Amino acid sequence: MELASELFKKLVCERPQTVLLPGGNTPKLLLNKLIDFDIDWNHISLLASNERVVPLRSNNSNTGMIQRELLDRIIDKEKPNLLELYPKNE
């Protein structure tokens, strides 16, 4: 049991949390609401769960949508880490 407790601490408590977000318009309402909350983003990473292989600036990029709808609108606070599945392909 002690080993399991230590493993839990290492894997869950001491590592940043990663949140998977769906693409499309579905998460936009949630992302807009999150801007208003006082969230410590310091240990949170975001990842689009169904990314497309397109440039981030494309309207078809789910990662780009997270960037535009949330990260670009967080002012004067730490921002979450946005994980990109694919290398930047401009």
mmCIF file with all atom_site columns, C-alpha atoms in Angstrom, residues 8-54:
data_model
loop_
_atom_site.group_PDB
_atom_site.id
_atom_site.type_symbol
_atom_site.label_atom_id
_atom_site.label_alt_id
_atom_site.label_comp_id
_atom_site.label_asym_id
_atom_site.label_entity_id
_atom_site.label_seq_id
_atom_site.pdbx_PDB_ins_code
_atom_site.Cartn_x
_atom_site.Cartn_y
_atom_site.Cartn_z
_atom_site.occupancy
_atom_site.B_iso_or_equiv
_atom_site.pdbx_formal_charge
_atom_site.auth_seq_id
_atom_site.auth_comp_id
_atom_site.auth_asym_id
_atom_site.auth_atom_id
_atom_site.pdbx_PDB_model_num
ATOM 1  C CA . PHE A 1 8  ? -0.078  8.224  -6.596  1.00 0.00 ? 8  PHE A CA 1
ATOM 2  C CA . LYS A 1 9  ? 1.864   11.208 -5.237  1.00 0.00 ? 9  LYS A CA 1
ATOM 3  C CA . LYS A 1 10 ? 4.393   11.028 -8.055  1.00 0.00 ? 10 LYS A CA 1
ATOM 4  C CA . LEU A 1 11 ? 1.897   10.529 -10.857 1.00 0.00 ? 11 LEU A CA 1
ATOM 5  C CA . VAL A 1 12 ? -0.983  12.713 -9.738  1.00 0.00 ? 12 VAL A CA 1
ATOM 6  C CA . CYS A 1 13 ? -0.019  15.224 -7.076  1.00 0.00 ? 13 CYS A CA 1
ATOM 7  C CA . GLU A 1 14 ? 3.417   16.279 -8.267  1.00 0.00 ? 14 GLU A CA 1
ATOM 8  C CA . ARG A 1 15 ? 2.682   16.573 -11.975 1.00 0.00 ? 15 ARG A CA 1
ATOM 9  C CA . PRO A 1 16 ? 0.755   19.202 -13.865 1.00 0.00 ? 16 PRO A CA 1
ATOM 10 C CA . GLN A 1 17 ? -2.781  18.381 -14.835 1.00 0.00 ? 17 GLN A CA 1
ATOM 11 C CA . THR A 1 18 ? -3.646  17.989 -18.504 1.00 0.00 ? 18 THR A CA 1
ATOM 12 C CA . VAL A 1 19 ? -7.118  18.787 -19.777 1.00 0.00 ? 19 VAL A CA 1
ATOM 13 C CA . LEU A 1 20 ? -8.289  17.410 -23.113 1.00 0.00 ? 20 LEU A CA 1
ATOM 14 C CA . LEU A 1 21 ? -10.690 19.687 -24.969 1.00 0.00 ? 21 LEU A CA 1
ATOM 15 C CA . PRO A 1 22 ? -12.861 18.716 -27.931 1.00 0.00 ? 22 PRO A CA 1
ATOM 16 C CA . GLY A 1 23 ? -12.633 20.723 -31.107 1.00 0.00 ? 23 GLY A CA 1
ATOM 17 C CA . GLY A 1 24 ? -15.158 22.698 -33.049 1.00 0.00 ? 24 GLY A CA 1
ATOM 18 C CA . ASN A 1 25 ? -17.542 25.146 -31.423 1.00 0.00 ? 25 ASN A CA 1
ATOM 19 C CA . THR A 1 26 ? -18.394 22.905 -28.462 1.00 0.00 ? 26 THR A CA 1
ATOM 20 C CA . PRO A 1 27 ? -15.735 24.172 -26.000 1.00 0.00 ? 27 PRO A CA 1
ATOM 21 C CA . LYS A 1 28 ? -15.961 27.877 -26.913 1.00 0.00 ? 28 LYS A CA 1
ATOM 22 C CA . LEU A 1 29 ? -18.639 28.658 -24.295 1.00 0.00 ? 29 LEU A CA 1
ATOM 23 C CA . LEU A 1 30 ? -16.616 26.913 -21.613 1.00 0.00 ? 30 LEU A CA 1
ATOM 24 C CA . LEU A 1 31 ? -13.401 28.680 -22.613 1.00 0.00 ? 31 LEU A CA 1
ATOM 25 C CA . ASN A 1 32 ? -15.161 32.056 -22.540 1.00 0.00 ? 32 ASN A CA 1
ATOM 26 C CA . LYS A 1 33 ? -16.444 31.321 -19.018 1.00 0.00 ? 33 LYS A CA 1
ATOM 27 C CA . LEU A 1 34 ? -13.031 30.201 -17.788 1.00 0.00 ? 34 LEU A CA 1
ATOM 28 C CA . ILE A 1 35 ? -11.570 33.630 -18.536 1.00 0.00 ? 35 ILE A CA 1
ATOM 29 C CA . ASP A 1 36 ? -13.739 35.118 -15.768 1.00 0.00 ? 36 ASP A CA 1
ATOM 30 C CA . PHE A 1 37 ? -12.636 32.652 -13.079 1.00 0.00 ? 37 PHE A CA 1
ATOM 31 C CA . ASP A 1 38 ? -9.588  33.111 -10.875 1.00 0.00 ? 38 ASP A CA 1
ATOM 32 C CA . ILE A 1 39 ? -7.732  29.958 -11.929 1.00 0.00 ? 39 ILE A CA 1
ATOM 33 C CA . ASP A 1 40 ? -4.130  29.152 -11.138 1.00 0.00 ? 40 ASP A CA 1
ATOM 34 C CA . TRP A 1 41 ? -3.134  28.032 -14.621 1.00 0.00 ? 41 TRP A CA 1
ATOM 35 C CA . ASN A 1 42 ? 0.457   27.482 -13.570 1.00 0.00 ? 42 ASN A CA 1
ATOM 36 C CA . HIS A 1 43 ? 0.208   23.670 -13.483 1.00 0.00 ? 43 HIS A CA 1
ATOM 37 C CA . ILE A 1 44 ? -2.435  23.117 -16.126 1.00 0.00 ? 44 ILE A CA 1
ATOM 38 C CA . SER A 1 45 ? -1.846  22.030 -19.710 1.00 0.00 ? 45 SER A CA 1
ATOM 39 C CA . LEU A 1 46 ? -4.487  22.037 -22.426 1.00 0.00 ? 46 LEU A CA 1
ATOM 40 C CA . LEU A 1 47 ? -4.617  19.701 -25.401 1.00 0.00 ? 47 LEU A CA 1
ATOM 41 C CA . ALA A 1 48 ? -7.071  19.484 -28.297 1.00 0.00 ? 48 ALA A CA 1
ATOM 42 C CA . SER A 1 49 ? -8.334  15.910 -28.336 1.00 0.00 ? 49 SER A CA 1
ATOM 43 C CA . ASN A 1 50 ? -9.015  15.821 -32.061 1.00 0.00 ? 50 ASN A CA 1
ATOM 44 C CA . GLU A 1 51 ? -6.578  18.166 -33.747 1.00 0.00 ? 51 GLU A CA 1
ATOM 45 C CA . ARG A 1 52 ? -6.303  18.542 -37.501 1.00 0.00 ? 52 ARG A CA 1
ATOM 46 C CA . VAL A 1 53 ? -3.036  18.839 -39.399 1.00 0.00 ? 53 VAL A CA 1
ATOM 47 C CA . VAL A 1 54 ? -3.399  22.492 -40.388 1.00 0.00 ? 54 VAL A CA 1
#
